[in-house]
mmCIF file of C-alpha atoms in Angstrom:
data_model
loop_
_atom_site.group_PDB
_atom_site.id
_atom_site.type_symbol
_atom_site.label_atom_id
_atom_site.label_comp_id
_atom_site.label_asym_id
_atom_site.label_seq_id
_atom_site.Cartn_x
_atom_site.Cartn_y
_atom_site.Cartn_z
ATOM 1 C CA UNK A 1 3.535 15.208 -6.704
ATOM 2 C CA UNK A 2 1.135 15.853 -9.732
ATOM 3 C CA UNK A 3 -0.834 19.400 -10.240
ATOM 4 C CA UNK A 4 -3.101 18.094 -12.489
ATOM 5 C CA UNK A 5 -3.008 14.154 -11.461
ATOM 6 C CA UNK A 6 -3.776 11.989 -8.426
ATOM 7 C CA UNK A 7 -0.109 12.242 -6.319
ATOM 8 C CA UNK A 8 1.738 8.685 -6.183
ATOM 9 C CA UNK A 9 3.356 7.137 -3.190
ATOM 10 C CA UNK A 10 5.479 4.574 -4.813
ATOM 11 C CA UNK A 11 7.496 5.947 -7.298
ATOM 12 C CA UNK A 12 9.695 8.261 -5.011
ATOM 13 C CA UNK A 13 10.517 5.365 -2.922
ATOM 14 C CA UNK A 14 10.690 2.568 -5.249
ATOM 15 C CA UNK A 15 12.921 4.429 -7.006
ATOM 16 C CA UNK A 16 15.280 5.670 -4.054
ATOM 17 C CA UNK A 17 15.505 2.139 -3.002
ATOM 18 C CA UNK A 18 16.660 1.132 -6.370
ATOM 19 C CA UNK A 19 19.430 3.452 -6.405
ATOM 20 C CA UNK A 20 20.483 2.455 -3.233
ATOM 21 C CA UNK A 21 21.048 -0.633 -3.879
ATOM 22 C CA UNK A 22 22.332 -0.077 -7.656
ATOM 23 C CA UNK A 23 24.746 2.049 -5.903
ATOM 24 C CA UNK A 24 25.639 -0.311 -2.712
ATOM 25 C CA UNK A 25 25.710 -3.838 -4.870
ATOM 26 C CA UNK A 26 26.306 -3.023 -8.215
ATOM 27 C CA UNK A 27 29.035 -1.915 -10.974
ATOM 28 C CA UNK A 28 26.767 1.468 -12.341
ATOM 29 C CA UNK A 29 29.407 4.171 -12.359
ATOM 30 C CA UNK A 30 27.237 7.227 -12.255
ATOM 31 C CA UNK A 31 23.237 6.900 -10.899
ATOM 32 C CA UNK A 32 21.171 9.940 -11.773
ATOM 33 C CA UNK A 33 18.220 10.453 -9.249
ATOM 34 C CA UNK A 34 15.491 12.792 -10.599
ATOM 35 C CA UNK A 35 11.763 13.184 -8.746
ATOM 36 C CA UNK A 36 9.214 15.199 -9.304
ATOM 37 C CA UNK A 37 10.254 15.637 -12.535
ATOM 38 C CA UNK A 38 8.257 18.097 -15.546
ATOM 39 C CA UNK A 39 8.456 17.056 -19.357
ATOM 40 C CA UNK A 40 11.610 19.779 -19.558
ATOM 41 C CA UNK A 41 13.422 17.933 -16.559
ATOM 42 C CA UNK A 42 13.215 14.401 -18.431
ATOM 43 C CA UNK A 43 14.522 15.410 -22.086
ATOM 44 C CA UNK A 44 17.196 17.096 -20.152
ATOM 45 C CA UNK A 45 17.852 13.707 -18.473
ATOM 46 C CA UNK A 46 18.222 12.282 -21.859
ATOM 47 C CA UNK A 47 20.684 14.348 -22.834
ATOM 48 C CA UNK A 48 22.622 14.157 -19.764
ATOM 49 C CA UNK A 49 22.600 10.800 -20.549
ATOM 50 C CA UNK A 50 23.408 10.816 -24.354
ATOM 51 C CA UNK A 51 26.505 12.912 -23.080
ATOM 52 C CA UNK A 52 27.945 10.708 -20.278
ATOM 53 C CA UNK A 53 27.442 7.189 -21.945
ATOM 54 C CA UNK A 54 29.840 5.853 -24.784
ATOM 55 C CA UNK A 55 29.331 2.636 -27.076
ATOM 56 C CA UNK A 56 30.853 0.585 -24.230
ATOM 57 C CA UNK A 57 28.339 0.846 -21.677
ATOM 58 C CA UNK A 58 24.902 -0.172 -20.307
ATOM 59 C CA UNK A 59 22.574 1.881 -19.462
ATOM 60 C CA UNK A 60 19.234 1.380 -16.954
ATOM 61 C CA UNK A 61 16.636 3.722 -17.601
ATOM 62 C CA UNK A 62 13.638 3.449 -14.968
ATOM 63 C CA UNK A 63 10.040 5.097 -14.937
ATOM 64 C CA UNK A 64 7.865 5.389 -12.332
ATOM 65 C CA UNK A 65 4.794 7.442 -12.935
ATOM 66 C CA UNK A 66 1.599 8.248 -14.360
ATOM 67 C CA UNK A 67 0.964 6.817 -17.735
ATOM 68 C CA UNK A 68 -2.077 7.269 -20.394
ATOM 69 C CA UNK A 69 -3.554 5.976 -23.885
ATOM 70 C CA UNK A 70 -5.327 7.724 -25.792
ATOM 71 C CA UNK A 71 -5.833 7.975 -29.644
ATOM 72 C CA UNK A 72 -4.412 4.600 -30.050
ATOM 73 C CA UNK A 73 -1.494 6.044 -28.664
ATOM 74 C CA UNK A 74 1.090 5.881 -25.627
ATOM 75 C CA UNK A 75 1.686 8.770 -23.078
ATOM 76 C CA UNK A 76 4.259 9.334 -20.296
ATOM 77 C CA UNK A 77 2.954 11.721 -17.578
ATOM 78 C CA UNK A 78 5.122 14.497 -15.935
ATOM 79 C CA UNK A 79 3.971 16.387 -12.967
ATOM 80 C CA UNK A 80 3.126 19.434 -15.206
ATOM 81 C CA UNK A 81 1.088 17.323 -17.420
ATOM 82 C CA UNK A 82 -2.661 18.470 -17.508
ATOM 83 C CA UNK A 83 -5.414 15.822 -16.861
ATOM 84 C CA UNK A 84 -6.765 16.302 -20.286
ATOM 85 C CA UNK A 85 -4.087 15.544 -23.545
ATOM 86 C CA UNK A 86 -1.766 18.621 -23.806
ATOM 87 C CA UNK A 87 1.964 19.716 -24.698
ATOM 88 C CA UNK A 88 3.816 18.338 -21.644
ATOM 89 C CA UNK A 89 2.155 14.698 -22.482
ATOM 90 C CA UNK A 90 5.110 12.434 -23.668
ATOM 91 C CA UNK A 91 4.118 10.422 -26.443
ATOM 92 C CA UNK A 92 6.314 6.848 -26.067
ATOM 93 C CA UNK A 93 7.496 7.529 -29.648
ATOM 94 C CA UNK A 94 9.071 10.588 -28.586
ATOM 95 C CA UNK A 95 10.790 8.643 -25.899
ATOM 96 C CA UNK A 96 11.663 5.928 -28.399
ATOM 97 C CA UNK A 97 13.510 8.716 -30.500
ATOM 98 C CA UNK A 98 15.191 9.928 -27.614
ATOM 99 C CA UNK A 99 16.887 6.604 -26.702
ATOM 100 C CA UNK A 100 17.682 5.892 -29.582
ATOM 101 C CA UNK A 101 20.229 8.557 -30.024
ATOM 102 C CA UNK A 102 22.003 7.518 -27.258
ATOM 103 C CA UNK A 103 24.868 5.550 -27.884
ATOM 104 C CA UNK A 104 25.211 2.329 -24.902
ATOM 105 C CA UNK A 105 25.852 -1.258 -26.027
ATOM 106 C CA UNK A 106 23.339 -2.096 -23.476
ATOM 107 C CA UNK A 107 20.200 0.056 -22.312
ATOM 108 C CA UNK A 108 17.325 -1.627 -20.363
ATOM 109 C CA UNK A 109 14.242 0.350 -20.181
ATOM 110 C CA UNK A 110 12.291 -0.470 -17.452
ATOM 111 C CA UNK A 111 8.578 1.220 -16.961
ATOM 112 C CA UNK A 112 6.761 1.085 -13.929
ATOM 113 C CA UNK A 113 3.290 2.876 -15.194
ATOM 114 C CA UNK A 114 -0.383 2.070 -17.156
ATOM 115 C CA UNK A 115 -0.805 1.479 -20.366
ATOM 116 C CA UNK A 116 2.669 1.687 -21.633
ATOM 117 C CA UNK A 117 3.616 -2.343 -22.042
ATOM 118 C CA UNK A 118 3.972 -2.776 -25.551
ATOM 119 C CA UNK A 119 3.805 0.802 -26.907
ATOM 120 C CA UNK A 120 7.871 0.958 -27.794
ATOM 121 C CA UNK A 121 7.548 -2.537 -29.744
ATOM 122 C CA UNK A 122 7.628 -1.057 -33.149
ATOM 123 C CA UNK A 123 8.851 -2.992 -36.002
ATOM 124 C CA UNK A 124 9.732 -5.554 -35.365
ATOM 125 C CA UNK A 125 26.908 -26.288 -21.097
ATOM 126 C CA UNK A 126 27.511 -28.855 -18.854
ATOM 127 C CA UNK A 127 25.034 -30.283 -16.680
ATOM 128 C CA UNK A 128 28.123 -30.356 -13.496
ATOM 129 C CA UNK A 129 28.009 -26.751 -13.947
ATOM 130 C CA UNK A 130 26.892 -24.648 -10.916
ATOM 131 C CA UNK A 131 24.285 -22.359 -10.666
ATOM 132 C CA UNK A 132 27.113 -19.504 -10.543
ATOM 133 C CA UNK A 133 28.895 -20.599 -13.274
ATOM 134 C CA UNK A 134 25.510 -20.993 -15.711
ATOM 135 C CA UNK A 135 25.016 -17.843 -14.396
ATOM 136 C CA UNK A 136 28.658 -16.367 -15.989
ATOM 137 C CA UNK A 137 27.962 -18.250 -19.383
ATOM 138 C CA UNK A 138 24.182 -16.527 -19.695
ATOM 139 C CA UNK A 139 25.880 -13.510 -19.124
ATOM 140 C CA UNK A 140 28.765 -13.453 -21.105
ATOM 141 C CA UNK A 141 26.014 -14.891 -23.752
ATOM 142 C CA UNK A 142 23.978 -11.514 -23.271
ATOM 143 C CA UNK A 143 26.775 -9.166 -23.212
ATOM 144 C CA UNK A 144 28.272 -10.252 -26.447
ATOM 145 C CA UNK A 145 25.136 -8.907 -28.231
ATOM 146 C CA UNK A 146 24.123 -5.003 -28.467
ATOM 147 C CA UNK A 147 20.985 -4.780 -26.385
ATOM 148 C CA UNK A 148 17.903 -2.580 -26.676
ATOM 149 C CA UNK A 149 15.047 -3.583 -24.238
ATOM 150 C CA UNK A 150 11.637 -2.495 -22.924
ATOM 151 C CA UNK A 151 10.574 -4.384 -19.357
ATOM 152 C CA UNK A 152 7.107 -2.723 -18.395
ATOM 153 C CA UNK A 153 4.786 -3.769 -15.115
ATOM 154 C CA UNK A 154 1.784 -3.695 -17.106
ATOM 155 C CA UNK A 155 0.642 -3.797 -20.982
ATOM 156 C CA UNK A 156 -2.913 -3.048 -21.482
ATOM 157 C CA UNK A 157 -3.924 -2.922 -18.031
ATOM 158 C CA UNK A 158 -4.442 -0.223 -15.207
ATOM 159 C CA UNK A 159 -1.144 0.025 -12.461
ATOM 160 C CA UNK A 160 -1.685 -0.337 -8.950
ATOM 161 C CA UNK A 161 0.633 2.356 -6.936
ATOM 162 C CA UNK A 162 1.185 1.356 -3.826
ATOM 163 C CA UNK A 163 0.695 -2.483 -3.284
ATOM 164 C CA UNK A 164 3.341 -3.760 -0.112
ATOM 165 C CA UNK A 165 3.433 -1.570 2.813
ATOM 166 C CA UNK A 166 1.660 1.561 1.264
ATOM 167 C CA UNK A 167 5.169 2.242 0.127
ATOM 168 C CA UNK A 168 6.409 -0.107 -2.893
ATOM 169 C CA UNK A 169 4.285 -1.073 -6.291
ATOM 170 C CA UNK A 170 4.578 -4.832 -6.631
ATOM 171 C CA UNK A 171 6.689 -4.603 -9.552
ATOM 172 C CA UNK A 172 9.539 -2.483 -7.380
ATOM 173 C CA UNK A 173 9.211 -4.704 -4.517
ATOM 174 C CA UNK A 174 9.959 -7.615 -6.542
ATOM 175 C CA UNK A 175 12.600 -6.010 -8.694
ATOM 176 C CA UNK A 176 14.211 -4.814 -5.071
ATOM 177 C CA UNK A 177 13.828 -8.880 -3.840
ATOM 178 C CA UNK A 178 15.832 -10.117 -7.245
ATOM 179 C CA UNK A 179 18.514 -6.838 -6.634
ATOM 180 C CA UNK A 180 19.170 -7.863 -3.041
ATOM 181 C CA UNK A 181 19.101 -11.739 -3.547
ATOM 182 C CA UNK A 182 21.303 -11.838 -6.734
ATOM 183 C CA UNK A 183 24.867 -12.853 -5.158
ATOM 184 C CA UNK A 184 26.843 -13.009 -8.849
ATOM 185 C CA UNK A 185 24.951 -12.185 -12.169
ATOM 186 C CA UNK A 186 21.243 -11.942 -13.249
ATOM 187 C CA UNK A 187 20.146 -10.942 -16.598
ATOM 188 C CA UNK A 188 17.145 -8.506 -17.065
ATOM 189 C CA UNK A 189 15.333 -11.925 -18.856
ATOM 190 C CA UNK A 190 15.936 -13.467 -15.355
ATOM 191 C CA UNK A 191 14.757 -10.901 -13.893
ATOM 192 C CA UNK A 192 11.657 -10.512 -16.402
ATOM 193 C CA UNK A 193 10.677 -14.165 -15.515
ATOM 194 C CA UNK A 194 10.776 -13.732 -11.751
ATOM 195 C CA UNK A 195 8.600 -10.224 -11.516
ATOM 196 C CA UNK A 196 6.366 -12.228 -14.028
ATOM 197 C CA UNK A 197 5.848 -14.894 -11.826
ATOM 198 C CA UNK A 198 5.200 -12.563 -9.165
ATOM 199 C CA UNK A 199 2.692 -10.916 -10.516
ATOM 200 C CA UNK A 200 0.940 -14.155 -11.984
ATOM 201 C CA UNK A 201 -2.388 -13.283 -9.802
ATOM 202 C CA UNK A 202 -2.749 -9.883 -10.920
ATOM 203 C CA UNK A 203 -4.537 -8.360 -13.553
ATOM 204 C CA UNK A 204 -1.775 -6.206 -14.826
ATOM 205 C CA UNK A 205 0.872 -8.416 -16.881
ATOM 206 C CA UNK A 206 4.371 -7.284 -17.016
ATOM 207 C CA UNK A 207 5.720 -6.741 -20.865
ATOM 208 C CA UNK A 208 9.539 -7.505 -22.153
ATOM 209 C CA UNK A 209 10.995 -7.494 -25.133
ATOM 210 C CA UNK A 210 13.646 -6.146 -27.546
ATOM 211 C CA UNK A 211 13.171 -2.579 -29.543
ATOM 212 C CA UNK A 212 15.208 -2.873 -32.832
ATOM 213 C CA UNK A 213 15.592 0.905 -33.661
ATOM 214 C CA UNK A 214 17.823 0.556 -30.537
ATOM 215 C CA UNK A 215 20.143 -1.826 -32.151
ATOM 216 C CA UNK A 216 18.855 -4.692 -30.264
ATOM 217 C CA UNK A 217 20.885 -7.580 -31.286
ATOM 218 C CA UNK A 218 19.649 -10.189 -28.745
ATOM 219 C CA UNK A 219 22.347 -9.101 -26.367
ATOM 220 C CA UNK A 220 21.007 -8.834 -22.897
ATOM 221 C CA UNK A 221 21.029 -6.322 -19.988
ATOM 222 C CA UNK A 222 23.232 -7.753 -16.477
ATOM 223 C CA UNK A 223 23.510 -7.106 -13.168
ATOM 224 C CA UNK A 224 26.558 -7.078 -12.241
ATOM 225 C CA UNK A 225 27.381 -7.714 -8.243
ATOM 226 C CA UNK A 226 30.214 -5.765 -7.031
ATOM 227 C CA UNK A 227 33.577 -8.052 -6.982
#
């Protein structure tokens, strides 16, 4: 619920729904919940989250919102954000910063918003196997790696809100689908290829890759099913 901006459907729901099922299906130990959130509530989230997580674990960061360009550069949009540039604007290199002091072997940052990408890019086996057990290898391959990544729904392109029932964007829906499908383990590449795929008539293009001020090491982000 923006003051400034046109009010989103999606988000609130794409983003309960993902927690749901995070929390149902998967090993996350703590999920942290925030809507309607001002620039103040989401460096305070960052912090929260500097303080719980330790070198050992992985960390899913996801953003549903408003985003702008402007100036060459990339913006994050809270609800107290004005519809002209002002203070409560988050420019993506602040966010960058503010990742990258938290300490998680893994952290998958996953953007559901305009114009945001490629703005945190910076610098920078045996064929009897089954389908499970390629699954294990890929991700004990990932794991074994520190891993810093970006997934986005769109680079350079606008981001519709609602697209599937006036409720989900496409890019929720489809990350919902893989969540709910996956029976073992799915990397976030996996996943990247799928919502891709899915969104192959569209003009937006979904974004992925690896932000080395994170320590990105070509590790890779998993989800875990529940034993």
């Amino acid at each position: 619920k923006y003051a400034k901006w046109a009010s989103l459907k999606s988000p609130v729901n794409d983003v309960n729904e993902i927690a749901k099922v995070l929390k149902k299906k998967y090993d996350f130990e703590k999920i942290v919940t925030k809507i309607n959130v001002s620039r103040s509530d989401i460096f305070k989230s960052f912090k929260q989250m500097k303080e719980l997580v330790t070198d050992n674990d992985y960390l899913l960061i996801y953003y549903a919102g408003h985003g702008e360009k402007e100036t060459q550069r990339a913006y994050w949009i809270p609800v107290d954000g004005d519809k002209e540039w002002d203070e409560n604007w988050i420019d993506t290199a602040t966010i960058t910063a503010a990742i990258q002091r938290i300490r998680a072997r893994h952290i998958l940052l996953m953007i559901d918003s305009c114009y945001l990408g490629s703005s945190f890019k910076g610098n920078k086996s045996d064929i009897n196997k089954s389908e499970s057990d390629w699954n294990a290898e890929e991700a004990i391959k990932g794991l074994n790696n520190r891993a810093g990544l970006v997934m986005a729904s769109g680079g350079e392109t606008p981001v519709i809100d609602t697209a599937i029932d006036d409720k989900h964007s496409l890019f929720a829906y489809k990350f919902l689908d893989i969540l709910n499908k996956n029976e073992d383990f799915i990397t976030s590449s996996n996943v990247f290829l799928k919502i891709k795929k899915y969104h192959a008539t569209q003009k937006q293009v979904p974004q992925f890759y690896g932000v080395a001020n994170w320590g990105h090491l070509d590790g890779d982000f998993v989800f875990k099913v529940r034993n």
